[in-house]
Amino acid sequence: MSGRALLVRRTLARVVDSALLTMLSSAVLGFFVETRDGKKSLDVPPAIVVLTIVGVFLYECLPLRAVGATPGKVLARLRVRRVDGGELEWRNAIVRAFVPAAVIAICVVLPVIRGVMPAVVAALYATAFAARNGRGLVDIAAGTEVVRLEGDRRSTR
């Protein structure tokens, strides 16, 4: 598989994971929508915001550590491994999970920059597209790489 095909799979995986996280977050936050004077408003206690951020972190971290892939990566037939080929350790999974959770936290804490965050996230993940080896800043920081799921004969990496 070419580097471009791997990046298409990675993009698909991120879209699936983002959609699942959005649905899960919306399901939780939906309980805090209030209607006042015919207008809906979101009145979320800070503890729920923290739980949402922790939930995003756990959604990324636990499956990575357990099976080497988030649900989106499994669907895209990808897995994450250490650059040296070894299985992921907690440190690797935590560093990789930190980025999505941090993005949500920043958006919540600093609402002024919400409009800029998609560009920041795109830039973070776009580094994988620009790198010859397909490793983005998150991969480099975590000491990981994303590879095809074993048994998928259509690719070598």
JSON list of C-alpha atoms in Angstrom, two decimals:
[
{"chain": "A", "resi": 1, "resn": "MET", "atom": "CA", "xyz": [0.00, 0.00, 0.00]},
{"chain": "A", "resi": 2, "resn": "SER", "atom": "CA", "xyz": [1.33, 3.41, -0.84]},
{"chain": "A", "resi": 3, "resn": "GLY", "atom": "CA", "xyz": [1.85, 6.04, 1.81]},
{"chain": "A", "resi": 4, "resn": "ARG", "atom": "CA", "xyz": [-1.08, 7.93, 0.34]},
{"chain": "A", "resi": 5, "resn": "ALA", "atom": "CA", "xyz": [-3.43, 4.93, 0.73]},
{"chain": "A", "resi": 6, "resn": "LEU", "atom": "CA", "xyz": [-2.34, 4.53, 4.35]},
{"chain": "A", "resi": 7, "resn": "LEU", "atom": "CA", "xyz": [-3.09, 8.20, 4.98]},
{"chain": "A", "resi": 8, "resn": "VAL", "atom": "CA", "xyz": [-6.54, 7.80, 3.44]},
{"chain": "A", "resi": 9, "resn": "ARG", "atom": "CA", "xyz": [-7.16, 4.94, 5.87]},
{"chain": "A", "resi": 10, "resn": "ARG", "atom": "CA", "xyz": [-5.86, 7.05, 8.75]},
{"chain": "A", "resi": 11, "resn": "THR", "atom": "CA", "xyz": [-8.20, 9.86, 7.77]},
{"chain": "A", "resi": 12, "resn": "LEU", "atom": "CA", "xyz": [-11.13, 7.44, 7.61]},
{"chain": "A", "resi": 13, "resn": "ALA", "atom": "CA", "xyz": [-10.20, 6.11, 11.05]},
{"chain": "A", "resi": 14, "resn": "ARG", "atom": "CA", "xyz": [-10.05, 9.63, 12.53]},
{"chain": "A", "resi": 15, "resn": "VAL", "atom": "CA", "xyz": [-13.41, 10.53, 10.97]},
{"chain": "A", "resi": 16, "resn": "VAL", "atom": "CA", "xyz": [-15.02, 7.38, 12.43]},
{"chain": "A", "resi": 17, "resn": "ASP", "atom": "CA", "xyz": [-13.47, 7.97, 15.85]},
{"chain": "A", "resi": 18, "resn": "SER", "atom": "CA", "xyz": [-14.51, 11.63, 15.81]},
{"chain": "A", "resi": 19, "resn": "ALA", "atom": "CA", "xyz": [-18.07, 10.70, 14.84]},
{"chain": "A", "resi": 20, "resn": "LEU", "atom": "CA", "xyz": [-18.29, 8.10, 17.62]},
{"chain": "A", "resi": 21, "resn": "LEU", "atom": "CA", "xyz": [-16.86, 10.55, 20.16]},
{"chain": "A", "resi": 22, "resn": "THR", "atom": "CA", "xyz": [-19.27, 13.26, 19.01]},
{"chain": "A", "resi": 23, "resn": "MET", "atom": "CA", "xyz": [-22.23, 10.90, 19.40]},
{"chain": "A", "resi": 24, "resn": "LEU", "atom": "CA", "xyz": [-21.11, 9.76, 22.85]},
{"chain": "A", "resi": 25, "resn": "SER", "atom": "CA", "xyz": [-20.42, 13.32, 24.02]},
{"chain": "A", "resi": 26, "resn": "SER", "atom": "CA", "xyz": [-23.71, 14.56, 22.61]},
{"chain": "A", "resi": 27, "resn": "ALA", "atom": "CA", "xyz": [-25.59, 11.77, 24.35]},
{"chain": "A", "resi": 28, "resn": "VAL", "atom": "CA", "xyz": [-24.11, 12.80, 27.69]},
{"chain": "A", "resi": 29, "resn": "LEU", "atom": "CA", "xyz": [-24.34, 16.55, 27.14]},
{"chain": "A", "resi": 30, "resn": "GLY", "atom": "CA", "xyz": [-27.88, 16.26, 25.76]},
{"chain": "A", "resi": 31, "resn": "PHE", "atom": "CA", "xyz": [-29.15, 15.76, 29.29]},
{"chain": "A", "resi": 32, "resn": "PHE", "atom": "CA", "xyz": [-28.08, 19.31, 30.10]},
{"chain": "A", "resi": 33, "resn": "VAL", "atom": "CA", "xyz": [-29.90, 21.17, 27.33]},
{"chain": "A", "resi": 34, "resn": "GLU", "atom": "CA", "xyz": [-32.51, 23.48, 28.77]},
{"chain": "A", "resi": 35, "resn": "THR", "atom": "CA", "xyz": [-35.24, 25.42, 27.03]},
{"chain": "A", "resi": 36, "resn": "ARG", "atom": "CA", "xyz": [-35.73, 28.95, 28.30]},
{"chain": "A", "resi": 37, "resn": "ASP", "atom": "CA", "xyz": [-38.14, 31.34, 26.64]},
{"chain": "A", "resi": 38, "resn": "GLY", "atom": "CA", "xyz": [-38.33, 29.05, 23.61]},
{"chain": "A", "resi": 39, "resn": "LYS", "atom": "CA", "xyz": [-34.54, 29.00, 23.17]},
{"chain": "A", "resi": 40, "resn": "LYS", "atom": "CA", "xyz": [-32.31, 26.05, 23.91]},
{"chain": "A", "resi": 41, "resn": "SER", "atom": "CA", "xyz": [-29.22, 26.54, 26.03]},
{"chain": "A", "resi": 42, "resn": "LEU", "atom": "CA", "xyz": [-26.56, 24.19, 27.26]},
{"chain": "A", "resi": 43, "resn": "ASP", "atom": "CA", "xyz": [-26.03, 24.41, 31.01]},
{"chain": "A", "resi": 44, "resn": "VAL", "atom": "CA", "xyz": [-23.35, 21.85, 31.77]},
{"chain": "A", "resi": 45, "resn": "PRO", "atom": "CA", "xyz": [-21.85, 21.44, 35.24]},
{"chain": "A", "resi": 46, "resn": "PRO", "atom": "CA", "xyz": [-18.02, 21.61, 35.22]},
{"chain": "A", "resi": 47, "resn": "ALA", "atom": "CA", "xyz": [-17.80, 18.03, 36.47]},
{"chain": "A", "resi": 48, "resn": "ILE", "atom": "CA", "xyz": [-19.59, 16.80, 33.34]},
{"chain": "A", "resi": 49, "resn": "VAL", "atom": "CA", "xyz": [-17.16, 18.74, 31.15]},
{"chain": "A", "resi": 50, "resn": "VAL", "atom": "CA", "xyz": [-14.26, 17.07, 32.93]},
{"chain": "A", "resi": 51, "resn": "LEU", "atom": "CA", "xyz": [-15.94, 13.66, 32.57]},
{"chain": "A", "resi": 52, "resn": "THR", "atom": "CA", "xyz": [-16.37, 14.28, 28.84]},
{"chain": "A", "resi": 53, "resn": "ILE", "atom": "CA", "xyz": [-12.68, 15.12, 28.44]},
{"chain": "A", "resi": 54, "resn": "VAL", "atom": "CA", "xyz": [-11.70, 12.07, 30.49]},
{"chain": "A", "resi": 55, "resn": "GLY", "atom": "CA", "xyz": [-14.06, 9.97, 28.36]},
{"chain": "A", "resi": 56, "resn": "VAL", "atom": "CA", "xyz": [-12.34, 11.12, 25.17]},
{"chain": "A", "resi": 57, "resn": "PHE", "atom": "CA", "xyz": [-8.97, 10.29, 26.70]},
{"chain": "A", "resi": 58, "resn": "LEU", "atom": "CA", "xyz": [-10.12, 6.82, 27.76]},
{"chain": "A", "resi": 59, "resn": "TYR", "atom": "CA", "xyz": [-11.76, 6.17, 24.36]},
{"chain": "A", "resi": 60, "resn": "GLU", "atom": "CA", "xyz": [-8.36, 6.71, 22.75]},
{"chain": "A", "resi": 61, "resn": "CYS", "atom": "CA", "xyz": [-6.06, 5.27, 25.41]},
{"chain": "A", "resi": 62, "resn": "LEU", "atom": "CA", "xyz": [-7.69, 2.02, 26.52]},
{"chain": "A", "resi": 63, "resn": "PRO", "atom": "CA", "xyz": [-8.29, 0.44, 23.09]},
{"chain": "A", "resi": 64, "resn": "LEU", "atom": "CA", "xyz": [-4.80, 1.48, 21.96]},
{"chain": "A", "resi": 65, "resn": "ARG", "atom": "CA", "xyz": [-3.23, -0.23, 24.95]},
{"chain": "A", "resi": 66, "resn": "ALA", "atom": "CA", "xyz": [-5.53, -3.27, 24.80]},
{"chain": "A", "resi": 67, "resn": "VAL", "atom": "CA", "xyz": [-5.58, -4.06, 21.07]},
{"chain": "A", "resi": 68, "resn": "GLY", "atom": "CA", "xyz": [-3.37, -1.43, 19.44]},
{"chain": "A", "resi": 69, "resn": "ALA", "atom": "CA", "xyz": [-6.22, 0.40, 17.71]},
{"chain": "A", "resi": 70, "resn": "THR", "atom": "CA", "xyz": [-9.22, 2.62, 18.30]},
{"chain": "A", "resi": 71, "resn": "PRO", "atom": "CA", "xyz": [-12.56, 1.47, 16.87]},
{"chain": "A", "resi": 72, "resn": "GLY", "atom": "CA", "xyz": [-11.98, 3.72, 13.84]},
{"chain": "A", "resi": 73, "resn": "LYS", "atom": "CA", "xyz": [-8.57, 2.20, 13.19]},
{"chain": "A", "resi": 74, "resn": "VAL", "atom": "CA", "xyz": [-10.01, -1.31, 13.49]},
{"chain": "A", "resi": 75, "resn": "LEU", "atom": "CA", "xyz": [-12.64, -0.41, 10.88]},
{"chain": "A", "resi": 76, "resn": "ALA", "atom": "CA", "xyz": [-9.92, 1.02, 8.62]},
{"chain": "A", "resi": 77, "resn": "ARG", "atom": "CA", "xyz": [-7.81, -2.12, 9.19]},
{"chain": "A", "resi": 78, "resn": "LEU", "atom": "CA", "xyz": [-5.01, -0.23, 10.92]},
{"chain": "A", "resi": 79, "resn": "ARG", "atom": "CA", "xyz": [-3.15, -0.61, 14.17]},
{"chain": "A", "resi": 80, "resn": "VAL", "atom": "CA", "xyz": [-0.63, 1.39, 16.14]},
{"chain": "A", "resi": 81, "resn": "ARG", "atom": "CA", "xyz": [2.69, -0.04, 17.22]},
{"chain": "A", "resi": 82, "resn": "ARG", "atom": "CA", "xyz": [5.94, 1.25, 18.60]},
{"chain": "A", "resi": 83, "resn": "VAL", "atom": "CA", "xyz": [8.46, 2.35, 16.00]},
{"chain": "A", "resi": 84, "resn": "ASP", "atom": "CA", "xyz": [10.74, -0.52, 17.02]},
{"chain": "A", "resi": 85, "resn": "GLY", "atom": "CA", "xyz": [7.90, -2.92, 16.17]},
{"chain": "A", "resi": 86, "resn": "GLY", "atom": "CA", "xyz": [7.01, -3.71, 19.76]},
{"chain": "A", "resi": 87, "resn": "GLU", "atom": "CA", "xyz": [3.59, -3.68, 21.35]},
{"chain": "A", "resi": 88, "resn": "LEU", "atom": "CA", "xyz": [2.32, -0.40, 22.72]},
{"chain": "A", "resi": 89, "resn": "GLU", "atom": "CA", "xyz": [3.12, 0.42, 26.31]},
{"chain": "A", "resi": 90, "resn": "TRP", "atom": "CA", "xyz": [1.01, 2.63, 28.54]},
{"chain": "A", "resi": 91, "resn": "ARG", "atom": "CA", "xyz": [3.30, 5.59, 27.85]},
{"chain": "A", "resi": 92, "resn": "ASN", "atom": "CA", "xyz": [2.72, 5.32, 24.10]},
{"chain": "A", "resi": 93, "resn": "ALA", "atom": "CA", "xyz": [-1.04, 5.04, 24.47]},
{"chain": "A", "resi": 94, "resn": "ILE", "atom": "CA", "xyz": [-1.21, 7.93, 26.93]},
{"chain": "A", "resi": 95, "resn": "VAL", "atom": "CA", "xyz": [0.78, 10.28, 24.71]},
{"chain": "A", "resi": 96, "resn": "ARG", "atom": "CA", "xyz": [-1.35, 9.39, 21.67]},
{"chain": "A", "resi": 97, "resn": "ALA", "atom": "CA", "xyz": [-4.59, 9.80, 23.65]},
{"chain": "A", "resi": 98, "resn": "PHE", "atom": "CA", "xyz": [-3.53, 13.13, 25.09]},
{"chain": "A", "resi": 99, "resn": "VAL", "atom": "CA", "xyz": [-3.88, 15.07, 21.82]},
{"chain": "A", "resi": 100, "resn": "PRO", "atom": "CA", "xyz": [-7.62, 14.48, 21.15]},
{"chain": "A", "resi": 101, "resn": "ALA", "atom": "CA", "xyz": [-8.45, 15.03, 24.83]},
{"chain": "A", "resi": 102, "resn": "ALA", "atom": "CA", "xyz": [-6.36, 18.20, 24.95]},
{"chain": "A", "resi": 103, "resn": "VAL", "atom": "CA", "xyz": [-8.10, 19.58, 21.87]},
{"chain": "A", "resi": 104, "resn": "ILE", "atom": "CA", "xyz": [-11.51, 19.13, 23.52]},
{"chain": "A", "resi": 105, "resn": "ALA", "atom": "CA", "xyz": [-10.24, 20.62, 26.78]},
{"chain": "A", "resi": 106, "resn": "ILE", "atom": "CA", "xyz": [-8.83, 23.67, 25.02]},
{"chain": "A", "resi": 107, "resn": "CYS", "atom": "CA", "xyz": [-12.08, 24.20, 23.12]},
{"chain": "A", "resi": 108, "resn": "VAL", "atom": "CA", "xyz": [-14.05, 24.08, 26.37]},
{"chain": "A", "resi": 109, "resn": "VAL", "atom": "CA", "xyz": [-11.69, 26.21, 28.45]},
{"chain": "A", "resi": 110, "resn": "LEU", "atom": "CA", "xyz": [-10.91, 28.79, 25.77]},
{"chain": "A", "resi": 111, "resn": "PRO", "atom": "CA", "xyz": [-14.10, 29.20, 23.73]},
{"chain": "A", "resi": 112, "resn": "VAL", "atom": "CA", "xyz": [-12.59, 32.19, 21.92]},
{"chain": "A", "resi": 113, "resn": "ILE", "atom": "CA", "xyz": [-10.33, 29.88, 19.93]},
{"chain": "A", "resi": 114, "resn": "ARG", "atom": "CA", "xyz": [-12.96, 27.28, 19.01]},
{"chain": "A", "resi": 115, "resn": "GLY", "atom": "CA", "xyz": [-12.99, 28.59, 15.46]},
{"chain": "A", "resi": 116, "resn": "VAL", "atom": "CA", "xyz": [-9.24, 28.17, 15.19]},
{"chain": "A", "resi": 117, "resn": "MET", "atom": "CA", "xyz": [-9.04, 24.68, 16.69]},
{"chain": "A", "resi": 118, "resn": "PRO", "atom": "CA", "xyz": [-10.07, 22.79, 13.55]},
{"chain": "A", "resi": 119, "resn": "ALA", "atom": "CA", "xyz": [-7.15, 24.41, 11.75]},
{"chain": "A", "resi": 120, "resn": "VAL", "atom": "CA", "xyz": [-4.77, 23.51, 14.59]},
{"chain": "A", "resi": 121, "resn": "VAL", "atom": "CA", "xyz": [-6.00, 19.90, 14.62]},
{"chain": "A", "resi": 122, "resn": "ALA", "atom": "CA", "xyz": [-5.75, 19.70, 10.83]},
{"chain": "A", "resi": 123, "resn": "ALA", "atom": "CA", "xyz": [-2.19, 21.01, 11.00]},
{"chain": "A", "resi": 124, "resn": "LEU", "atom": "CA", "xyz": [-1.27, 18.43, 13.65]},
{"chain": "A", "resi": 125, "resn": "TYR", "atom": "CA", "xyz": [-2.60, 15.55, 11.61]},
{"chain": "A", "resi": 126, "resn": "ALA", "atom": "CA", "xyz": [-1.42, 17.00, 8.29]},
{"chain": "A", "resi": 127, "resn": "THR", "atom": "CA", "xyz": [2.16, 16.51, 9.43]},
{"chain": "A", "resi": 128, "resn": "ALA", "atom": "CA", "xyz": [1.62, 12.81, 8.75]},
{"chain": "A", "resi": 129, "resn": "PHE", "atom": "CA", "xyz": [0.72, 13.64, 5.15]},
{"chain": "A", "resi": 130, "resn": "ALA", "atom": "CA", "xyz": [3.87, 15.71, 4.71]},
{"chain": "A", "resi": 131, "resn": "ALA", "atom": "CA", "xyz": [6.30, 13.26, 6.30]},
{"chain": "A", "resi": 132, "resn": "ARG", "atom": "CA", "xyz": [7.91, 10.70, 4.03]},
{"chain": "A", "resi": 133, "resn": "ASN", "atom": "CA", "xyz": [7.46, 7.95, 6.58]},
{"chain": "A", "resi": 134, "resn": "GLY", "atom": "CA", "xyz": [3.82, 8.91, 7.26]},
{"chain": "A", "resi": 135, "resn": "ARG", "atom": "CA", "xyz": [4.48, 9.67, 10.93]},
{"chain": "A", "resi": 136, "resn": "GLY", "atom": "CA", "xyz": [2.89, 12.82, 12.25]},
{"chain": "A", "resi": 137, "resn": "LEU", "atom": "CA", "xyz": [3.84, 14.87, 15.29]},
{"chain": "A", "resi": 138, "resn": "VAL", "atom": "CA", "xyz": [1.66, 12.69, 17.53]},
{"chain": "A", "resi": 139, "resn": "ASP", "atom": "CA", "xyz": [3.41, 9.55, 16.24]},
{"chain": "A", "resi": 140, "resn": "ILE", "atom": "CA", "xyz": [6.83, 11.10, 16.77]},
{"chain": "A", "resi": 141, "resn": "ALA", "atom": "CA", "xyz": [6.00, 12.27, 20.31]},
{"chain": "A", "resi": 142, "resn": "ALA", "atom": "CA", "xyz": [4.58, 8.85, 21.23]},
{"chain": "A", "resi": 143, "resn": "GLY", "atom": "CA", "xyz": [7.30, 6.82, 19.50]},
{"chain": "A", "resi": 144, "resn": "THR", "atom": "CA", "xyz": [4.66, 5.06, 17.42]},
{"chain": "A", "resi": 145, "resn": "GLU", "atom": "CA", "xyz": [3.65, 4.40, 13.86]},
{"chain": "A", "resi": 146, "resn": "VAL", "atom": "CA", "xyz": [0.38, 3.42, 12.24]},
{"chain": "A", "resi": 147, "resn": "VAL", "atom": "CA", "xyz": [0.54, 0.27, 10.12]},
{"chain": "A", "resi": 148, "resn": "ARG", "atom": "CA", "xyz": [-1.92, -1.94, 8.30]},
{"chain": "A", "resi": 149, "resn": "LEU", "atom": "CA", "xyz": [-3.64, -4.62, 10.33]},
{"chain": "A", "resi": 150, "resn": "GLU", "atom": "CA", "xyz": [-1.86, -7.95, 9.94]},
{"chain": "A", "resi": 151, "resn": "GLY", "atom": "CA", "xyz": [-3.58, -10.21, 7.47]},
{"chain": "A", "resi": 152, "resn": "ASP", "atom": "CA", "xyz": [-4.41, -7.36, 5.09]},
{"chain": "A", "resi": 153, "resn": "ARG", "atom": "CA", "xyz": [-2.44, -8.48, 2.05]},
{"chain": "A", "resi": 154, "resn": "ARG", "atom": "CA", "xyz": [-3.08, -5.26, 0.15]},
{"chain": "A", "resi": 155, "resn": "SER", "atom": "CA", "xyz": [-0.31, -3.41, 1.96]},
{"chain": "A", "resi": 156, "resn": "THR", "atom": "CA", "xyz": [3.10, -3.76, 3.46]},
{"chain": "A", "resi": 157, "resn": "ARG", "atom": "CA", "xyz": [2.92, -0.72, 5.70]}
]
